[in-house]
Tab-separated table of C-alpha atoms in Angstrom:
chain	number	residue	atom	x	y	z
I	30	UNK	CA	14.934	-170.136	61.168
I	31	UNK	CA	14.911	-172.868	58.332
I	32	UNK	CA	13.928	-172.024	55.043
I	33	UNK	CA	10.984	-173.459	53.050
I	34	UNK	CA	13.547	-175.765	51.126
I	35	UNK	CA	15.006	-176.661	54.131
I	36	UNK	CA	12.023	-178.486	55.580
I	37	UNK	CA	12.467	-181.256	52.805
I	38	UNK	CA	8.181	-182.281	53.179
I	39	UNK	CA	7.873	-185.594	51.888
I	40	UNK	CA	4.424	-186.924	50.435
I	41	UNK	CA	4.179	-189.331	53.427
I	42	UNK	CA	4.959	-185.922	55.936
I	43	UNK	CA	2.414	-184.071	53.545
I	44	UNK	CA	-0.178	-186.715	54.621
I	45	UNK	CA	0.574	-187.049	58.192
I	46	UNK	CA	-0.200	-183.001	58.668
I	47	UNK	CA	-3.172	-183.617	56.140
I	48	UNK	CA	-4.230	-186.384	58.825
I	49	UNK	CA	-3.660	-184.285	61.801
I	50	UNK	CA	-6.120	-181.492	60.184
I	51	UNK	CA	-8.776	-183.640	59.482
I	52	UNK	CA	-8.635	-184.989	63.370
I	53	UNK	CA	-8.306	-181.867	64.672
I	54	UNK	CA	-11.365	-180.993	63.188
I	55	UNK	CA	-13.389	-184.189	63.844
I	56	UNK	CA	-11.934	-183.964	67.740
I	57	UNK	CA	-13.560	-180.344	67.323
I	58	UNK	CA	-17.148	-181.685	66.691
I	59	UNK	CA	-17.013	-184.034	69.637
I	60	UNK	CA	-15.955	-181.784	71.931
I	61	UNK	CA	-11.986	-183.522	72.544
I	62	UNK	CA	-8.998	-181.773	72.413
I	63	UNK	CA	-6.271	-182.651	69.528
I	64	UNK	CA	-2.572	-182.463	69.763
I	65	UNK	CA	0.247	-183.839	67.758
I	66	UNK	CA	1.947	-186.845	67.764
I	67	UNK	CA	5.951	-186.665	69.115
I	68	UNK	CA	7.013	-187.475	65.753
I	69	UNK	CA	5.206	-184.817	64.158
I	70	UNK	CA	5.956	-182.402	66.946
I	71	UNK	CA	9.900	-183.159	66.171
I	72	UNK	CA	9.390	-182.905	62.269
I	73	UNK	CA	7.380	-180.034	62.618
I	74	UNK	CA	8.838	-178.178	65.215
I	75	UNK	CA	9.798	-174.869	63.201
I	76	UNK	CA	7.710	-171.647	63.920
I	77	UNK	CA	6.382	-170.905	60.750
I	78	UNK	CA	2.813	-169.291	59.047
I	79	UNK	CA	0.174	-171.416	58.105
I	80	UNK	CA	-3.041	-171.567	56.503
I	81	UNK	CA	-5.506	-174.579	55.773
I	82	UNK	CA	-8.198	-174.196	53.035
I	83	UNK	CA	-10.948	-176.441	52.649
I	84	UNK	CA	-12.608	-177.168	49.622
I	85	UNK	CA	-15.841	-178.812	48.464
I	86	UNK	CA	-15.219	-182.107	46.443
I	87	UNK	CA	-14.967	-182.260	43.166
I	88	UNK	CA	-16.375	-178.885	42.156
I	89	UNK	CA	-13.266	-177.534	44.232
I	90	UNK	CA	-15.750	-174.593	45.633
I	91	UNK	CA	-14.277	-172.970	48.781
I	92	UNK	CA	-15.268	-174.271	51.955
I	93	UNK	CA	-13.240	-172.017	54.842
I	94	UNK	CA	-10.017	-170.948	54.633
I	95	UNK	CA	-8.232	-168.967	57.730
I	96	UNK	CA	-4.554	-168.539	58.655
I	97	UNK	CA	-1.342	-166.881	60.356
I	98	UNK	CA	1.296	-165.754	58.136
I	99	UNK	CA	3.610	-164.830	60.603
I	100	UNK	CA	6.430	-167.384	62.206
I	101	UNK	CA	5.403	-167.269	65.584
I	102	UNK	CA	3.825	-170.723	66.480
I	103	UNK	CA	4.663	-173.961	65.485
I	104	UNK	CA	3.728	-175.720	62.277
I	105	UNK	CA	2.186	-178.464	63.365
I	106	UNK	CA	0.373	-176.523	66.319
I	107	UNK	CA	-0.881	-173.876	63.690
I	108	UNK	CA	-2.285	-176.708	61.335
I	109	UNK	CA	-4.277	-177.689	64.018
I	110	UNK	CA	-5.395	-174.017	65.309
I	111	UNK	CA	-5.966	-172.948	61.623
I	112	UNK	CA	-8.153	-176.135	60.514
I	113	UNK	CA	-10.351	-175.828	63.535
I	114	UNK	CA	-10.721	-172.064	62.571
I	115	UNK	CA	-11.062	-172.437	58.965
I	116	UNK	CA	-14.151	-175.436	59.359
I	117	UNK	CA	-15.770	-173.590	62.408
I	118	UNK	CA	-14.939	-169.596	61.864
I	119	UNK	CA	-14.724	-168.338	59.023
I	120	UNK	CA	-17.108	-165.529	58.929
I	121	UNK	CA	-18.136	-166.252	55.309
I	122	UNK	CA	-19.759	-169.441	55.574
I	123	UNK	CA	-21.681	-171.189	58.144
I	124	UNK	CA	-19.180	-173.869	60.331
I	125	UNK	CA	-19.069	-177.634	59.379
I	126	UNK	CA	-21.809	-179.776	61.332
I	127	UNK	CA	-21.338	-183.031	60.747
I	128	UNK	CA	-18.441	-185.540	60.101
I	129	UNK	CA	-20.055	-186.409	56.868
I	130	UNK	CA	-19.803	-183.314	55.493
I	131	UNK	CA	-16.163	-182.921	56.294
I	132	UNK	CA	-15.468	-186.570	54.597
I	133	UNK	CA	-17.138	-184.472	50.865
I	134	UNK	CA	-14.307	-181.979	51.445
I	135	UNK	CA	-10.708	-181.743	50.354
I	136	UNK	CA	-7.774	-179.858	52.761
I	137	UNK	CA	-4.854	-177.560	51.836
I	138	UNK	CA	-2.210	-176.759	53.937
I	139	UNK	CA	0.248	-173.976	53.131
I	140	UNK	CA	3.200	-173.466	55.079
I	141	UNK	CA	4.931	-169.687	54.552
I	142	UNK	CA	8.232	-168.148	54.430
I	143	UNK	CA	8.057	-164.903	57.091
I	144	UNK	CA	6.459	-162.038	54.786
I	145	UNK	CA	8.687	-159.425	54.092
I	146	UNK	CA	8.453	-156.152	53.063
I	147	UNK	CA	9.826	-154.851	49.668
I	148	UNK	CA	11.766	-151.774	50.106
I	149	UNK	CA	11.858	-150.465	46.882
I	150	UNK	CA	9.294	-147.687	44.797
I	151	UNK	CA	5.792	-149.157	44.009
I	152	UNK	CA	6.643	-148.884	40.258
I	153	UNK	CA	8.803	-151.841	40.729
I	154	UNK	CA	6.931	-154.065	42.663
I	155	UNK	CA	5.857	-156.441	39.941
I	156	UNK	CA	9.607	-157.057	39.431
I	157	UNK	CA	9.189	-159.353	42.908
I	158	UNK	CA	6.119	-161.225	41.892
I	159	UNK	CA	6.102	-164.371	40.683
I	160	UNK	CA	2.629	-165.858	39.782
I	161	UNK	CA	2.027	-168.834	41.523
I	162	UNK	CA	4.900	-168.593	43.942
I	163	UNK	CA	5.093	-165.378	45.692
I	164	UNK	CA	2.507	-164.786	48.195
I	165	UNK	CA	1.175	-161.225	49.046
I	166	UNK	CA	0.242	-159.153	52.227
I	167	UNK	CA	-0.447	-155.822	51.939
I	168	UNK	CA	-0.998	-153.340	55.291
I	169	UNK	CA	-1.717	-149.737	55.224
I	170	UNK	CA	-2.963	-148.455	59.427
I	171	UNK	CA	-5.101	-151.135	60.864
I	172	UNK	CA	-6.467	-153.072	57.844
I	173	UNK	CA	-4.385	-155.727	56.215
I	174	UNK	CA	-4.682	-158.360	53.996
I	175	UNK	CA	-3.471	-161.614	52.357
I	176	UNK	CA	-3.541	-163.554	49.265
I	177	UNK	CA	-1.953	-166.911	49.202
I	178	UNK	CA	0.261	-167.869	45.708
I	179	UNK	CA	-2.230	-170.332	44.476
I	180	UNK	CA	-5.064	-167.526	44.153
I	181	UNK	CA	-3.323	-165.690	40.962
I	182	UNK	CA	-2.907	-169.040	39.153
I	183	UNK	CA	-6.640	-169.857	39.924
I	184	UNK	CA	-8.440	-166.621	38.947
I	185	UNK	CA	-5.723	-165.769	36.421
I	186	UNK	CA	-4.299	-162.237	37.796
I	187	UNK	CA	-1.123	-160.977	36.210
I	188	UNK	CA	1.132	-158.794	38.807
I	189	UNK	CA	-0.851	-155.944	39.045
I	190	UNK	CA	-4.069	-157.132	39.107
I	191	UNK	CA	-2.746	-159.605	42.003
I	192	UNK	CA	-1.635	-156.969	43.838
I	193	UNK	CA	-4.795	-154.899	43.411
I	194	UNK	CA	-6.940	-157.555	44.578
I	195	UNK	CA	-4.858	-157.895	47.878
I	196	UNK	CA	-5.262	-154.449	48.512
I	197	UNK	CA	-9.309	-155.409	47.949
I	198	UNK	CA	-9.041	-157.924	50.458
I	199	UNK	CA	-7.986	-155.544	52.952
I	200	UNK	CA	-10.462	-153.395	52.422
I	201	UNK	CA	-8.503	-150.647	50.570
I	202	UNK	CA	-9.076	-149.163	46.998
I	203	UNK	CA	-8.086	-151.098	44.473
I	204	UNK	CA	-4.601	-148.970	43.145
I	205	UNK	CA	-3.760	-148.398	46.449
I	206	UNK	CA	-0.620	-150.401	46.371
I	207	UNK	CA	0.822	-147.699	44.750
I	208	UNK	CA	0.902	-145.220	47.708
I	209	UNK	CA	3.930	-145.424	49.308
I	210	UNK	CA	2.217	-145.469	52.362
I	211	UNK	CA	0.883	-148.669	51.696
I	212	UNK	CA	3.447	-151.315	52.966
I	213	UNK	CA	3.520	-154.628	50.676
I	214	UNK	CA	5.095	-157.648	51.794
I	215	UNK	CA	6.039	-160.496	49.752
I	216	UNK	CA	6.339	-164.811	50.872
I	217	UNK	CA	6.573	-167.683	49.228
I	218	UNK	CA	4.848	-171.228	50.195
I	219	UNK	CA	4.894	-175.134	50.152
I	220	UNK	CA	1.076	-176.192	49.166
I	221	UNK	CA	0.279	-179.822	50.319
I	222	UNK	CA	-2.965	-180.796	49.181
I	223	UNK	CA	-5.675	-183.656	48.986
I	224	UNK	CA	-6.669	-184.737	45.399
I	225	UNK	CA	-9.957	-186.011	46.676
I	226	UNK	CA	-11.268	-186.522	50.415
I	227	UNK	CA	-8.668	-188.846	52.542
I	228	UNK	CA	-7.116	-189.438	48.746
I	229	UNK	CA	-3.479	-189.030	47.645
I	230	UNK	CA	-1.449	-186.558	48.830
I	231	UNK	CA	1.091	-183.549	47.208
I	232	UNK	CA	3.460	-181.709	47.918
I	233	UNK	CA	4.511	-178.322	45.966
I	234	UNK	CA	7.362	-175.952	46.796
């Protein structure tokens, strides 16, 4: 499996997955199915996580955001599952309607390393964090949950509150991260992201 680093995203890739989540979720709203081109099938051809975020433009309010963390499905074919998913089903807001409203939003796509699981006593888990570009997933029996690196940076969490709020978001208390029962897992991300709606394009590792 390639690394992060090893996928060497340019600005013009960045766009062309950007592109492929927008279509997938206009092809959505008309009823089509969407696949890939053979270029970006070949580019993008490494199983890897993914999550797409969509956010309202320019007061950058979240819009959907819904993803797989884990390496089993193709990038490009999870940017395309994971857009359509993130406009039409995430549970916390009502799904996109028109094409209109899609053209007042702005996409993120995050591609992840595979999580993995730090073996070493809860007291040191902050030692493995670092804001804005470690990712966390915490599990503990059937409930799980994920925070992508960008969400520390923008709600300014330091370690420990980061890794209290994932354990929120999985519907555990909030200091449960340190019960070693609690498994935490640790990834890191490339972020490609619209500046405004069908705008410019970045890419960060």
């Amino acid at each position: 499996m390639k690394s992060l680093k090893d996928l060497k995203i340019s600005k013009e890739d960045g766009k062309k997955l950007i592109e492929l989540a927008r279509e997938a979720i206009v092809k959505y709203l008309k009823g089509e199915n969407v696949t890939a081109s053979e270029d970006i099938k070949s580019k993008f051809s490494e199983k890897m996580g993914v999550f797409t975020t969509l956010y309202t433009y320019p007061k950058k309010t979240l819009r959907g955001c819904i993803g797989n963390p884990y390496p089993n499905t193709p990038i490009w074919e999870n940017v395309i599952i994971t857009s359509i998913e993130s406009a039409f089903y995430d549970p916390r807001f009502s799904p996109i309607k028109t094409e209109e409203e899609l053209s007042n939003l702005t996409m993120e796509i995050t591609i992840l390393s595979e999580p993995k699981l730090l073996k070493v006593n809860p007291t040191k888990y902050k030692k493995y964090i670092k804001i804005g570009k470690t990712g966390l997933l915490v599990k503990r029996g059937t409930k799980r949950g994920l925070l992508l690196p960008q969400v520390a940076v923008e709600y300014g969490f330091d370690e420990e509150t980061f890794l209290s709020e994932t354990c929120v978001k999985a519907g555990l208390s909030y200091n449960e991260w340190k019960n070693k029962e609690t498994e935490v897992y640790t990834f890191e991300s490339i972020k490609i992201k619209e500046l405004k709606p069908d705008g410019e394009v970045i890419v960060e590792l």
